[in-house]
XYZ file of N, CA and C in Angstrom:
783
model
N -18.368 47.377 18.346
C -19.132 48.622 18.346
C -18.344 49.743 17.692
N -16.952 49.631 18.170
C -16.341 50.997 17.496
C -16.067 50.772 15.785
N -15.950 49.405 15.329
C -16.131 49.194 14.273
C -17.235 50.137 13.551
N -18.376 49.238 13.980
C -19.500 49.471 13.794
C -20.205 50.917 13.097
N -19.751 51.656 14.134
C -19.586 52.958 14.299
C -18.290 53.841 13.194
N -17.202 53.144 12.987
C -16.496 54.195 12.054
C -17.190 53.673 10.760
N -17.740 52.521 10.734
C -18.452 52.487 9.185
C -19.245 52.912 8.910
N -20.059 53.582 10.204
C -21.215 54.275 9.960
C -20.778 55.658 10.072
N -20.101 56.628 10.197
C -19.512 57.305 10.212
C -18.950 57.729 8.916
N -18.237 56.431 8.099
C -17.446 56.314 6.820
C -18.869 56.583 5.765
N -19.762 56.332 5.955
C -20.724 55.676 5.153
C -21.638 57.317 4.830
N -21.595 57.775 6.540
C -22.438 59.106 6.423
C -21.316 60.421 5.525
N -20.059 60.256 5.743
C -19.129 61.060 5.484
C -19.235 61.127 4.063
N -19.204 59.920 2.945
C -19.448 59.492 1.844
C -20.214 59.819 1.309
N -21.904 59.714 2.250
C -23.279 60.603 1.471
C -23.092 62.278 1.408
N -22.194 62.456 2.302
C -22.056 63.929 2.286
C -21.166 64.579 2.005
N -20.415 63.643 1.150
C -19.374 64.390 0.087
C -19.886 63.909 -1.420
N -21.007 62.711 -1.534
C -21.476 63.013 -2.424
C -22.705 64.270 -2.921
N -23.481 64.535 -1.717
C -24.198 65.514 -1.751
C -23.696 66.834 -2.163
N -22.569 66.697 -1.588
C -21.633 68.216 -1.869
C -21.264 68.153 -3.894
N -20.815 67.463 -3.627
C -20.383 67.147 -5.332
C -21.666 66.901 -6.337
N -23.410 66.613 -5.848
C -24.081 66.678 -6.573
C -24.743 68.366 -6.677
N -24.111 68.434 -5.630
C -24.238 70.147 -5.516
C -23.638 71.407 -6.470
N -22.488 70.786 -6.044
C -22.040 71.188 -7.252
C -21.727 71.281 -8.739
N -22.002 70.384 -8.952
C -22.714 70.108 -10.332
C -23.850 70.041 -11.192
N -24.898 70.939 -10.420
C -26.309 71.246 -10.367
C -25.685 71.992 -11.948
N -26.601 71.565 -13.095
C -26.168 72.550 -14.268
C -28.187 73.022 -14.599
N -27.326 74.249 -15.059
C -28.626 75.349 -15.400
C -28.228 75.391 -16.555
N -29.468 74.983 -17.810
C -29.725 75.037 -19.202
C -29.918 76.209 -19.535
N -29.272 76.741 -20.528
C -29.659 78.042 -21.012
C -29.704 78.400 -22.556
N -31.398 78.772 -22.763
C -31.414 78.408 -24.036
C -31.029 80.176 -25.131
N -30.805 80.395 -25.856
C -30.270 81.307 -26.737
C -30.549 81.147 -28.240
N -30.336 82.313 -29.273
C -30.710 82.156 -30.245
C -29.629 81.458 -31.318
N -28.716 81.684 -31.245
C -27.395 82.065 -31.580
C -27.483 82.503 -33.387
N -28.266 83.737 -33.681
C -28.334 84.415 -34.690
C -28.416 85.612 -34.720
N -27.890 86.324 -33.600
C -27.652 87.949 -32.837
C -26.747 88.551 -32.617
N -25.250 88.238 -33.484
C -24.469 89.017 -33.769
C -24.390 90.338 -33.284
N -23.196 90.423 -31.813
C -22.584 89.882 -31.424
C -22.942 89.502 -30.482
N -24.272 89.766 -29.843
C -24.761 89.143 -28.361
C -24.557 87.496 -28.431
N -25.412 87.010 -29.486
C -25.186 85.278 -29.405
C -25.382 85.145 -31.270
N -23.970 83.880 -31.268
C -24.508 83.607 -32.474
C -23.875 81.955 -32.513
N -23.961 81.512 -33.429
C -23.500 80.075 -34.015
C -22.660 80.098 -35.114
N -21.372 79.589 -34.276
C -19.996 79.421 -35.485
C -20.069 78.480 -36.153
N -19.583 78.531 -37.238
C -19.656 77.245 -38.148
C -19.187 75.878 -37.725
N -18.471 75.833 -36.355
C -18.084 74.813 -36.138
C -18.861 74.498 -35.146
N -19.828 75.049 -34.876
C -21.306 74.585 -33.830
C -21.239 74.875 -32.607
N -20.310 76.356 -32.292
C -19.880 76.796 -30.964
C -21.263 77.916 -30.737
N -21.687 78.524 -29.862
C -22.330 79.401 -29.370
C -21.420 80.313 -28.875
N -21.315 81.820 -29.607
C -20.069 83.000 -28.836
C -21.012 83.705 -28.514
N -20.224 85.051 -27.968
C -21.211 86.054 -27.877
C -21.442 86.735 -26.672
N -21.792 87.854 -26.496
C -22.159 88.672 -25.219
C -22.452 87.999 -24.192
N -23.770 87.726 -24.677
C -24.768 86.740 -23.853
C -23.867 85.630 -23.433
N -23.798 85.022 -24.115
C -22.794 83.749 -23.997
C -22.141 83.699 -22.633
N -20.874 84.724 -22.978
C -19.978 84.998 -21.918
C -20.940 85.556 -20.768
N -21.807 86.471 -20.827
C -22.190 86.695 -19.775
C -23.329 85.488 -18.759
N -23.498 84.479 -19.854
C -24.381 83.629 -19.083
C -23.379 82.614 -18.110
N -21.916 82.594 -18.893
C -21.379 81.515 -18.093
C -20.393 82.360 -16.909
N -20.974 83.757 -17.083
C -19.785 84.464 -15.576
C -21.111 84.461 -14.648
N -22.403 84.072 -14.888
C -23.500 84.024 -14.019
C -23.530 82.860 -13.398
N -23.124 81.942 -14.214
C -22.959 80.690 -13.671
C -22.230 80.258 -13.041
N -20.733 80.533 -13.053
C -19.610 80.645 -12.177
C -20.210 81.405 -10.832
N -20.281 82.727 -10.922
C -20.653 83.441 -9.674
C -22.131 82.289 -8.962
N -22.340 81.854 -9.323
C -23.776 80.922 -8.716
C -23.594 79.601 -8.461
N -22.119 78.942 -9.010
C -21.022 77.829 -8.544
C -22.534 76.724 -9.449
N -22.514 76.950 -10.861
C -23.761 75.892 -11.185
C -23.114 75.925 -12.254
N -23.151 74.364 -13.432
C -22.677 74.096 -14.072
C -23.462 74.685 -15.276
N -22.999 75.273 -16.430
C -24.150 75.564 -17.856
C -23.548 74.696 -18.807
N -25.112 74.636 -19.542
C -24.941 74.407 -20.904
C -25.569 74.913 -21.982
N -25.219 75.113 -22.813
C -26.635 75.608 -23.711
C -27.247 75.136 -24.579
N -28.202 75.646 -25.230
C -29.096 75.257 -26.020
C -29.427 76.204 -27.377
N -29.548 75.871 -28.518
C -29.842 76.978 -29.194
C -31.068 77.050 -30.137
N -31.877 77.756 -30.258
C -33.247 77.713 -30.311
C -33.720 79.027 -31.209
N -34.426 78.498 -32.466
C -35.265 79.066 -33.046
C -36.105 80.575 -32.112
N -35.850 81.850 -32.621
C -36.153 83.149 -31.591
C -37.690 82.656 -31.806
N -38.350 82.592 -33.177
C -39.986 82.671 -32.374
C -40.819 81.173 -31.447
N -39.765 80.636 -31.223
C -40.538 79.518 -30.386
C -39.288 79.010 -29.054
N -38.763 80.549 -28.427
C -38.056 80.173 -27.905
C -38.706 80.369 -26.111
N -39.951 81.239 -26.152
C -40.440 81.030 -25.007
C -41.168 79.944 -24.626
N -42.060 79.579 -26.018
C -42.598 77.911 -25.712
C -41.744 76.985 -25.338
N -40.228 77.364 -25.977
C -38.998 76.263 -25.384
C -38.770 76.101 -24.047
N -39.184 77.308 -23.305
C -38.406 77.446 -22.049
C -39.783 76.843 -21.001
N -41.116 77.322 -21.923
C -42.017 76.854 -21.201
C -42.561 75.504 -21.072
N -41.713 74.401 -22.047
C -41.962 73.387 -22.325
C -40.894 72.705 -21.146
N -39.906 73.292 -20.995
C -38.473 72.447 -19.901
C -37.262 72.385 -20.722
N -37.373 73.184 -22.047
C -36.252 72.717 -23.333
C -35.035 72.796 -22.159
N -34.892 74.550 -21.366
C -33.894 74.668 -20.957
C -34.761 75.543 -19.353
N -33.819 75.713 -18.973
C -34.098 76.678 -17.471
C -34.467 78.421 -17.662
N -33.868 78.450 -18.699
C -33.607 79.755 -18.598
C -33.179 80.465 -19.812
N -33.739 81.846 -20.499
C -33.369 82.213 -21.528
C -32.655 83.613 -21.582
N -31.091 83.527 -22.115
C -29.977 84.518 -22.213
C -30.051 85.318 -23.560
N -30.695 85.813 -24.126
C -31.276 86.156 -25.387
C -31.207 87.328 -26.271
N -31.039 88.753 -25.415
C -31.002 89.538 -25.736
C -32.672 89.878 -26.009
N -33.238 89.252 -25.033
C -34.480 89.591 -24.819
C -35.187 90.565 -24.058
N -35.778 91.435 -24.598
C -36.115 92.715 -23.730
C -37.506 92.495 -22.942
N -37.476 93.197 -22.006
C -38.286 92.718 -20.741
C -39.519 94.041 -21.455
N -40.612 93.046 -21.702
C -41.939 93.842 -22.212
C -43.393 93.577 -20.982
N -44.153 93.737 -21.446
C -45.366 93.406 -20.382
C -45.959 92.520 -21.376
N -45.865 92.576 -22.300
C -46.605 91.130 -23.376
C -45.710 89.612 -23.115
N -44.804 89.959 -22.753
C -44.169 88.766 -22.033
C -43.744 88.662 -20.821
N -44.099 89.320 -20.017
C -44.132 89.344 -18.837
C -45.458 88.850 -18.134
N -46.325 87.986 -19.342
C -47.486 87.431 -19.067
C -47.230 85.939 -18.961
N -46.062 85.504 -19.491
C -45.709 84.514 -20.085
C -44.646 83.579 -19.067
N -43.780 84.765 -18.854
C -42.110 84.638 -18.774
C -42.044 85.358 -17.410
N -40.882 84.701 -15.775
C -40.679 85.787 -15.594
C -39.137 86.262 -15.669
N -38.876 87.659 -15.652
C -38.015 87.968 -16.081
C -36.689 88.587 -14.440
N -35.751 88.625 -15.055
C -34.631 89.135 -13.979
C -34.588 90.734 -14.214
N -33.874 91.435 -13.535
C -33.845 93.003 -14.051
C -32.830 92.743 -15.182
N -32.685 94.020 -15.610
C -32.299 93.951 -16.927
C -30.645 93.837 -16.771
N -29.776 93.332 -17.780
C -28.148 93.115 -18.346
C -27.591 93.992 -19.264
N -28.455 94.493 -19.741
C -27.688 95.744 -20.585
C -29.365 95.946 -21.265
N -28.841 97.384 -21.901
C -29.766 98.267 -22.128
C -29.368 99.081 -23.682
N -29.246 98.667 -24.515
C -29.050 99.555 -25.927
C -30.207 100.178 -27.018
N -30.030 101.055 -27.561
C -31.311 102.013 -28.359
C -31.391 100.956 -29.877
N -32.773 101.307 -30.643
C -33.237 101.075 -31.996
C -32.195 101.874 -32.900
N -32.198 101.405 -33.970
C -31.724 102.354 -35.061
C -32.120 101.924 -36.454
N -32.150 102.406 -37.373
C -32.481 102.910 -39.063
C -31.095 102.483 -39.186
N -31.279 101.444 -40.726
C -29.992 101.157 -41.207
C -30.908 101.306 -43.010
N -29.486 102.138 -43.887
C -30.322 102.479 -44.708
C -28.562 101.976 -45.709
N -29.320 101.687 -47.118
C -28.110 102.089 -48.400
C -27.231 102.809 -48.058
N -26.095 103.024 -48.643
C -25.311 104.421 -48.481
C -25.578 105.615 -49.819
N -26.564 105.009 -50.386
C -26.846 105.902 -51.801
C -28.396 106.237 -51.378
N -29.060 105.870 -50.128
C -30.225 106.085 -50.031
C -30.405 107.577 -50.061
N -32.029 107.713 -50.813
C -31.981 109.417 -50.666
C -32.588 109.816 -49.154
N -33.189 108.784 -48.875
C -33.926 109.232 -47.251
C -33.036 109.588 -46.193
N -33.712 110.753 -46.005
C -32.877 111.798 -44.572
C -33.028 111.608 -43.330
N -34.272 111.102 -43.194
C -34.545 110.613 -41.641
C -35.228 109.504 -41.371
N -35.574 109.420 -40.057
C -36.029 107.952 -39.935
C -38.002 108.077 -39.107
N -38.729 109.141 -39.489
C -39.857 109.569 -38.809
C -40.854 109.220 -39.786
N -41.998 108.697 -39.760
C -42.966 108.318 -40.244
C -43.200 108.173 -41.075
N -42.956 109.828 -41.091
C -43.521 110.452 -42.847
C -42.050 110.235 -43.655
N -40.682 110.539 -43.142
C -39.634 110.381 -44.091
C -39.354 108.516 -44.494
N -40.105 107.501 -43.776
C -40.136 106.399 -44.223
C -41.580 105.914 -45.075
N -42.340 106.684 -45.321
C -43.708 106.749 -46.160
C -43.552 105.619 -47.377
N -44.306 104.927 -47.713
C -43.935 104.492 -48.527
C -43.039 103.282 -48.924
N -42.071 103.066 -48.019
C -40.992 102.543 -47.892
C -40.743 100.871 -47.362
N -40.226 100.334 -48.020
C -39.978 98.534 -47.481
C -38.707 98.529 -46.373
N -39.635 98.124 -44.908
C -38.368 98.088 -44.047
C -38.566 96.711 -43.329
N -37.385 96.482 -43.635
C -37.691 94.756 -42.657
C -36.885 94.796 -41.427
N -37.469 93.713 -40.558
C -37.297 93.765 -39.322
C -38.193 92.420 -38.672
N -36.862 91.907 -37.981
C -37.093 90.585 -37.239
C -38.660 90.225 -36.459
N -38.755 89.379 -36.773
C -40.642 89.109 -36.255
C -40.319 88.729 -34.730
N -41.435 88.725 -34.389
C -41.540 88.544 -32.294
C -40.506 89.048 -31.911
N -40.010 90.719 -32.012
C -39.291 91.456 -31.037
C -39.596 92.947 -31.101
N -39.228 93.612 -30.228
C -39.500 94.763 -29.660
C -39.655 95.987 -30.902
N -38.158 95.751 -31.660
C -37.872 96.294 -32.775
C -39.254 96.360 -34.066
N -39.893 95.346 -34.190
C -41.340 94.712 -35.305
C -42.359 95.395 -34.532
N -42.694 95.247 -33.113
C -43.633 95.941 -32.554
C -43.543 97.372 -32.463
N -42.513 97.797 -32.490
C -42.060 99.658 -33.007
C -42.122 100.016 -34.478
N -42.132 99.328 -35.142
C -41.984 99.055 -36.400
C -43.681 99.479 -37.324
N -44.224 98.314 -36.947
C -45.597 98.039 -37.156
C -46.698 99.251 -36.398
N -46.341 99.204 -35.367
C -46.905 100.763 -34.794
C -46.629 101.851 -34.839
N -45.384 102.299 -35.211
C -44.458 103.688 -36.057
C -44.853 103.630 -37.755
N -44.546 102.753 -38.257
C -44.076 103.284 -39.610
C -45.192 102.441 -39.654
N -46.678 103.450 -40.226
C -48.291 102.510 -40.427
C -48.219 103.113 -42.538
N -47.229 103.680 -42.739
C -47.702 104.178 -43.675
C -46.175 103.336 -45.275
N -45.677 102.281 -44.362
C -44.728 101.834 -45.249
C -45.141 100.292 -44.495
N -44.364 99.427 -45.678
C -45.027 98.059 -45.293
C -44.043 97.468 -44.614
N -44.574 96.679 -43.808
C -43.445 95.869 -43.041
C -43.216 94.673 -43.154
N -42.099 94.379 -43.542
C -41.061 92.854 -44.008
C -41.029 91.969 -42.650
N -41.526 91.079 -42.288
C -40.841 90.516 -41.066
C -39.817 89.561 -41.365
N -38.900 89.091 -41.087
C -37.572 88.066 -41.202
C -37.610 86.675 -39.598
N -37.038 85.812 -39.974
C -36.871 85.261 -38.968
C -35.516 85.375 -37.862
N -34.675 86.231 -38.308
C -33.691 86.890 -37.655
C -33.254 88.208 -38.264
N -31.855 88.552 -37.343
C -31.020 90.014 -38.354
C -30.475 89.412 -39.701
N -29.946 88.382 -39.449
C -28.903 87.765 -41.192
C -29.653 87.782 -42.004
N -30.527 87.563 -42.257
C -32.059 87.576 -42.878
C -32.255 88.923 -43.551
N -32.926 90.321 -42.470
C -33.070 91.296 -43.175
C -31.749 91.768 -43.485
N -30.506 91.724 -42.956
C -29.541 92.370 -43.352
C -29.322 92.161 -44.728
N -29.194 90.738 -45.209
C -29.386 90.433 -46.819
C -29.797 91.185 -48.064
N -31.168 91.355 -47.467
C -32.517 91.768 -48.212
C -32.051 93.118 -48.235
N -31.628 93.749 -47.515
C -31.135 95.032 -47.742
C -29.646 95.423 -48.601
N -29.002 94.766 -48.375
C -27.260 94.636 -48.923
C -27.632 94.169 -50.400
N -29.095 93.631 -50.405
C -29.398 93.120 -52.162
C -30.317 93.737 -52.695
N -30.574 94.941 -52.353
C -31.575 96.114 -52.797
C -33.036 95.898 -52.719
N -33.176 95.041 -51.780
C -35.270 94.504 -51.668
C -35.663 94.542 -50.601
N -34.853 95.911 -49.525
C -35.383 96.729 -48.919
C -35.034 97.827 -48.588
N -35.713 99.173 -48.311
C -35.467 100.807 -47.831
C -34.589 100.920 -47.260
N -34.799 99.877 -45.925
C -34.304 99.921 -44.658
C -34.659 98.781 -43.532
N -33.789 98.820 -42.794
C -33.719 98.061 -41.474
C -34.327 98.630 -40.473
N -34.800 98.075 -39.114
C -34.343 98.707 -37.828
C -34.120 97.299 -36.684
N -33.117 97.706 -36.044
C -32.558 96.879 -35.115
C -31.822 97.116 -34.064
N -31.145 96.312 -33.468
C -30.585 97.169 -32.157
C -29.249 97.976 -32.549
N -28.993 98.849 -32.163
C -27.952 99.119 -32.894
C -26.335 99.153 -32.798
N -26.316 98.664 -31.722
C -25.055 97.454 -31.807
C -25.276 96.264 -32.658
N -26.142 95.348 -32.816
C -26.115 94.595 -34.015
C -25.823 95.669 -35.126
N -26.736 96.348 -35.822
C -26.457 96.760 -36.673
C -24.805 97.125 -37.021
N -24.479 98.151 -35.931
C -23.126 98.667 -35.901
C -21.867 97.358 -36.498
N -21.750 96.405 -35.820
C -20.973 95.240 -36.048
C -21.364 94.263 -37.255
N -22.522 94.662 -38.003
C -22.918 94.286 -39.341
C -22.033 95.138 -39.867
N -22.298 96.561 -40.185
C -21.696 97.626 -41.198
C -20.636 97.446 -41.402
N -19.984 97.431 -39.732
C -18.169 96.777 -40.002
C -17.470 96.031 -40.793
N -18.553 95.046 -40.780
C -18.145 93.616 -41.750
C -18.022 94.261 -43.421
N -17.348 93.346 -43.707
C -17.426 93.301 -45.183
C -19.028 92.882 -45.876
N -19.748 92.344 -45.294
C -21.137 91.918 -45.381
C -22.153 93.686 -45.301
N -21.342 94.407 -44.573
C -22.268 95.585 -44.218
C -22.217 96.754 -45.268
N -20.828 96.248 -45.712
C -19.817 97.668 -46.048
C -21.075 98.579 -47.483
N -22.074 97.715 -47.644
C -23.205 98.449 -48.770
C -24.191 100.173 -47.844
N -23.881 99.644 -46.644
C -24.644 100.650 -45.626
C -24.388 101.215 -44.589
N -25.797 102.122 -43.959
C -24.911 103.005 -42.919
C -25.896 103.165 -42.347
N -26.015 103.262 -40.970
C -27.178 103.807 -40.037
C -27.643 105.221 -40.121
N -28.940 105.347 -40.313
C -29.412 106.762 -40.635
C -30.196 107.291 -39.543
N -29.961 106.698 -38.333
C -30.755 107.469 -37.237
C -31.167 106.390 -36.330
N -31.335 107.184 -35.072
C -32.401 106.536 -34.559
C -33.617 107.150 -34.176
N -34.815 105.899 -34.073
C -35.905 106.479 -33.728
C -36.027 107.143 -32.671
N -37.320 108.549 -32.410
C -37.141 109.037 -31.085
C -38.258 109.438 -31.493
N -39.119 109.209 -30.126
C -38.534 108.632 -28.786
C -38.610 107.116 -28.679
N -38.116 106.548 -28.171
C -38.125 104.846 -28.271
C -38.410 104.530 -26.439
N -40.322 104.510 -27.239
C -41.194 104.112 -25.957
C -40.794 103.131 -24.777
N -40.581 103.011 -23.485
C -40.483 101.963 -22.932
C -41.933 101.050 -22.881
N -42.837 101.575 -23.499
C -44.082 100.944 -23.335
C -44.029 99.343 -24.591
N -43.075 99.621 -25.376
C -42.767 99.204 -26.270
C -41.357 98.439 -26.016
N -40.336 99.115 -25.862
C -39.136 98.927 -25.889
C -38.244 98.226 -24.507
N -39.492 98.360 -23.452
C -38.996 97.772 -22.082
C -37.778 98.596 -21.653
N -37.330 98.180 -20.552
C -36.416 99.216 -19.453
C -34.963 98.296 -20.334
N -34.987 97.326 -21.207
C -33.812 96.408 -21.457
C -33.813 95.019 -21.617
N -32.686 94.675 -21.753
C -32.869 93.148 -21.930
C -32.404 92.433 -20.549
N -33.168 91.140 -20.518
C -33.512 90.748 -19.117
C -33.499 88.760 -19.440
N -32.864 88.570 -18.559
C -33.501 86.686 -18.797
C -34.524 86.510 -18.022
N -34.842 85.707 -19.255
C -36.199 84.895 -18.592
C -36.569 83.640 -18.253
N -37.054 83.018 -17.047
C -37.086 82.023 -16.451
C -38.546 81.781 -16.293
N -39.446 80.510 -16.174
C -40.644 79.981 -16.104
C -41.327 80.589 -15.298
N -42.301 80.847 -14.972
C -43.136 81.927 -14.194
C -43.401 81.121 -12.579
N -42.992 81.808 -11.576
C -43.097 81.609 -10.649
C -41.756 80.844 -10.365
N -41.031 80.747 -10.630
C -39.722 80.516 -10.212
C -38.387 81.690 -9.656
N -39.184 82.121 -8.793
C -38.531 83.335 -8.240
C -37.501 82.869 -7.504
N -36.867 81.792 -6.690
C -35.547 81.651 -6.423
C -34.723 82.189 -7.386
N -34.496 81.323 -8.827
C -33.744 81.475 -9.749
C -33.655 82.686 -9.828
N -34.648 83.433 -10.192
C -34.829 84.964 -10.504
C -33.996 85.942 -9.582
N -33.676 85.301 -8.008
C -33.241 86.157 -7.112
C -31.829 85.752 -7.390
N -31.673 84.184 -7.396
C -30.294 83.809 -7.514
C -29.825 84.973 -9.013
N -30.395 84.703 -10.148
C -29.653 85.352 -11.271
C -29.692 86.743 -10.780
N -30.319 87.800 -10.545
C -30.411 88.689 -9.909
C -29.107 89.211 -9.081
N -28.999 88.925 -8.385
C -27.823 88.562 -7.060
C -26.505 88.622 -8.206
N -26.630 87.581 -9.008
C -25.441 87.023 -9.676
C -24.972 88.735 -11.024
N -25.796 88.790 -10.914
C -25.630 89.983 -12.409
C -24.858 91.368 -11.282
N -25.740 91.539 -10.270
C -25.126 92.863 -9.402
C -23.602 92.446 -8.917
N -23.259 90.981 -8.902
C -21.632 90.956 -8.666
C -21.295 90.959 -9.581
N -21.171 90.529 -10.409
C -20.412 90.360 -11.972
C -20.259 92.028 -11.945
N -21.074 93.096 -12.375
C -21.086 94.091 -12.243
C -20.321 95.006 -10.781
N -20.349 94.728 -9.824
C -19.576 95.469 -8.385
C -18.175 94.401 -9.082
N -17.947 93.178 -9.365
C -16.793 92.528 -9.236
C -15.319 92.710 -10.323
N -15.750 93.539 -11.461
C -15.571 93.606 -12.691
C -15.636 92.763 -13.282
N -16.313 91.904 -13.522
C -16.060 90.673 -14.554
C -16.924 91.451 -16.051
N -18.365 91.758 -15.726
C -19.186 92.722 -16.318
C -18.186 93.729 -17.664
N -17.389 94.092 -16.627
C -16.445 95.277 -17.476
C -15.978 94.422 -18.415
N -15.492 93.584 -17.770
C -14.242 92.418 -18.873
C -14.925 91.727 -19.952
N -16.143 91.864 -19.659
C -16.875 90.733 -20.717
C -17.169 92.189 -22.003
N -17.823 93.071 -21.169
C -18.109 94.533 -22.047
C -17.060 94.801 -23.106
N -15.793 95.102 -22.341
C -14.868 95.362 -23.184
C -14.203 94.361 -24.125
N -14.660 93.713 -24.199
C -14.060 92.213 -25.200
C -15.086 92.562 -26.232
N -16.154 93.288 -26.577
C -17.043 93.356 -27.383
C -17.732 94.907 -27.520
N -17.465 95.733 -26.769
C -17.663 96.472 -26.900
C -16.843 98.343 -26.618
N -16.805 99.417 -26.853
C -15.983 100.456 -26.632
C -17.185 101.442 -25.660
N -17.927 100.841 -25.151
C -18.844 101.957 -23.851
C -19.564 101.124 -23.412
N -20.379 101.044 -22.097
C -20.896 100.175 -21.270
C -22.233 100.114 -21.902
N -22.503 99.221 -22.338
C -24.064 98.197 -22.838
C -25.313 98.630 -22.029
N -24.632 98.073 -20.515
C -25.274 97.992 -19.486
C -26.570 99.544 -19.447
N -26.336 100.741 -19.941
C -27.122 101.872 -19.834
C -27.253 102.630 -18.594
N -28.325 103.445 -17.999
C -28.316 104.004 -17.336
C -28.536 103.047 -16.229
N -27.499 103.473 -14.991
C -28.002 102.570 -13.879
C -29.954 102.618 -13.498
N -30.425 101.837 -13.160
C -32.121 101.508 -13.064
C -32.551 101.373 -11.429
């Protein structure tokens, strides 16, 4: 009997150190663009860096869940998430109500403004309706930036691109006015030797939240509100814990994050 008994004992001890260890190794997919310089991008040697990046895997740590990622075409990246590609999307995606039909979202991870990126020989002075009249401005399709774009500037035509590397090109090669984008991307374009043709000429104002959302936010399959609370939870420590700071300052010189919400 006492046999009996430590093997059954041995046996239960075993399921429940494997349980623990399948526990811990629970991995959360996270899909990204990696063409968003510097939030997320794709190195030539097939790495995923980036804001996002780092900040998806200090979410994951704080939530003791294993990641991996995924990297995914921006206009078919909510069908990705809605298909099972991945769990969850780290994107630099701003929390709108046109996708908030779709997607649901966490509160927001940082919060940065639009901006006008123009020639440095351009004659245009500002960046308002009438001072872009006329004018070829491109700007990334299915994001916040195209929908400000297309509903602001009705009187100049609009370029859509399938990312920033895209319009940044088209502009650095004279076959467009202008840009608009976030403007930390932009900013860390100009820097480059890739930028050094241009300069930001403003930003738009006012930059609607009806449009522009409270920020960028991940998004997870609709009705999956655990996750949502777990990531949730996980972003307010990173932030009280400093990790937030540490990731900020590796990429940036002022907090992303915006006005507390």
């Amino acid at each position: 009997m006492r046999i009996a008994l430590r093997i059954a004992l041995a046996a239960s001890a075993a399921l429940l150190t494997l349980g623990v260890a399948q526990a811990q190794e629970k991995t959360l997919r996270i899909g990204t663009e990696g063409a968003y310089p510097p939030f997320n991008n794709l190195t030539s040697d097939g790495q995923l860096v980036g804001f996002d990046i780092d900040i998806a895997k200090a979410l994951c740590d704080e939530m003791k869940v294993k990641c991996t990622f995924v990297a995914q075409d921006w206009d078919g990246i909510i069908p990705a998430l809605q298909a099972g590609k991945f769990d969850a999307i780290v994107a630099s995606m701003s929390i709108t109500p046109e996708r908030q039909e779709k997607v649901d979202f966490t509160h927001k991870y940082y919060n940065t403004p639009s901006a006008i990126a123009v020639p440095k020989d351009s004659p245009l002075k500002g960046v308002t309706k009438e001072d872009l009249a006329g004018k070829n401005i491109g700007v990334a399709t299915t994001t916040t930036h195209y929908n400000y774009a297309s509903k602001t500037y009705t009187d100049s035509t609009i370029k859509g691109y399938p990312s920033s590397p895209e319009e940044q090109a088209d502009l650095a090669n004279g076959r467009l006015d202008a840009i608009e984008d976030d403007i930390v991307v932009l900013q860390q374009w100009l820097d480059s030797p890739d930028g050094a043709c241009c300069k930001i000429l403003g930003q738009p104002s006012p930059q609607p939240v009806e449009i522009f959302g409270p920020g960028a936010g991940i998004a997870v399959r609709k009705g999956e509100t655990d996750l949502v609370n777990q990531l949730n939870n996980a972003i307010d420590a990173i932030r009280k814990n400093g990790k937030y700071k540490e990731i900020n300052d590796k990429y940036f010189k002022f907090d992303v994050y915006g006005a507390e919400s």
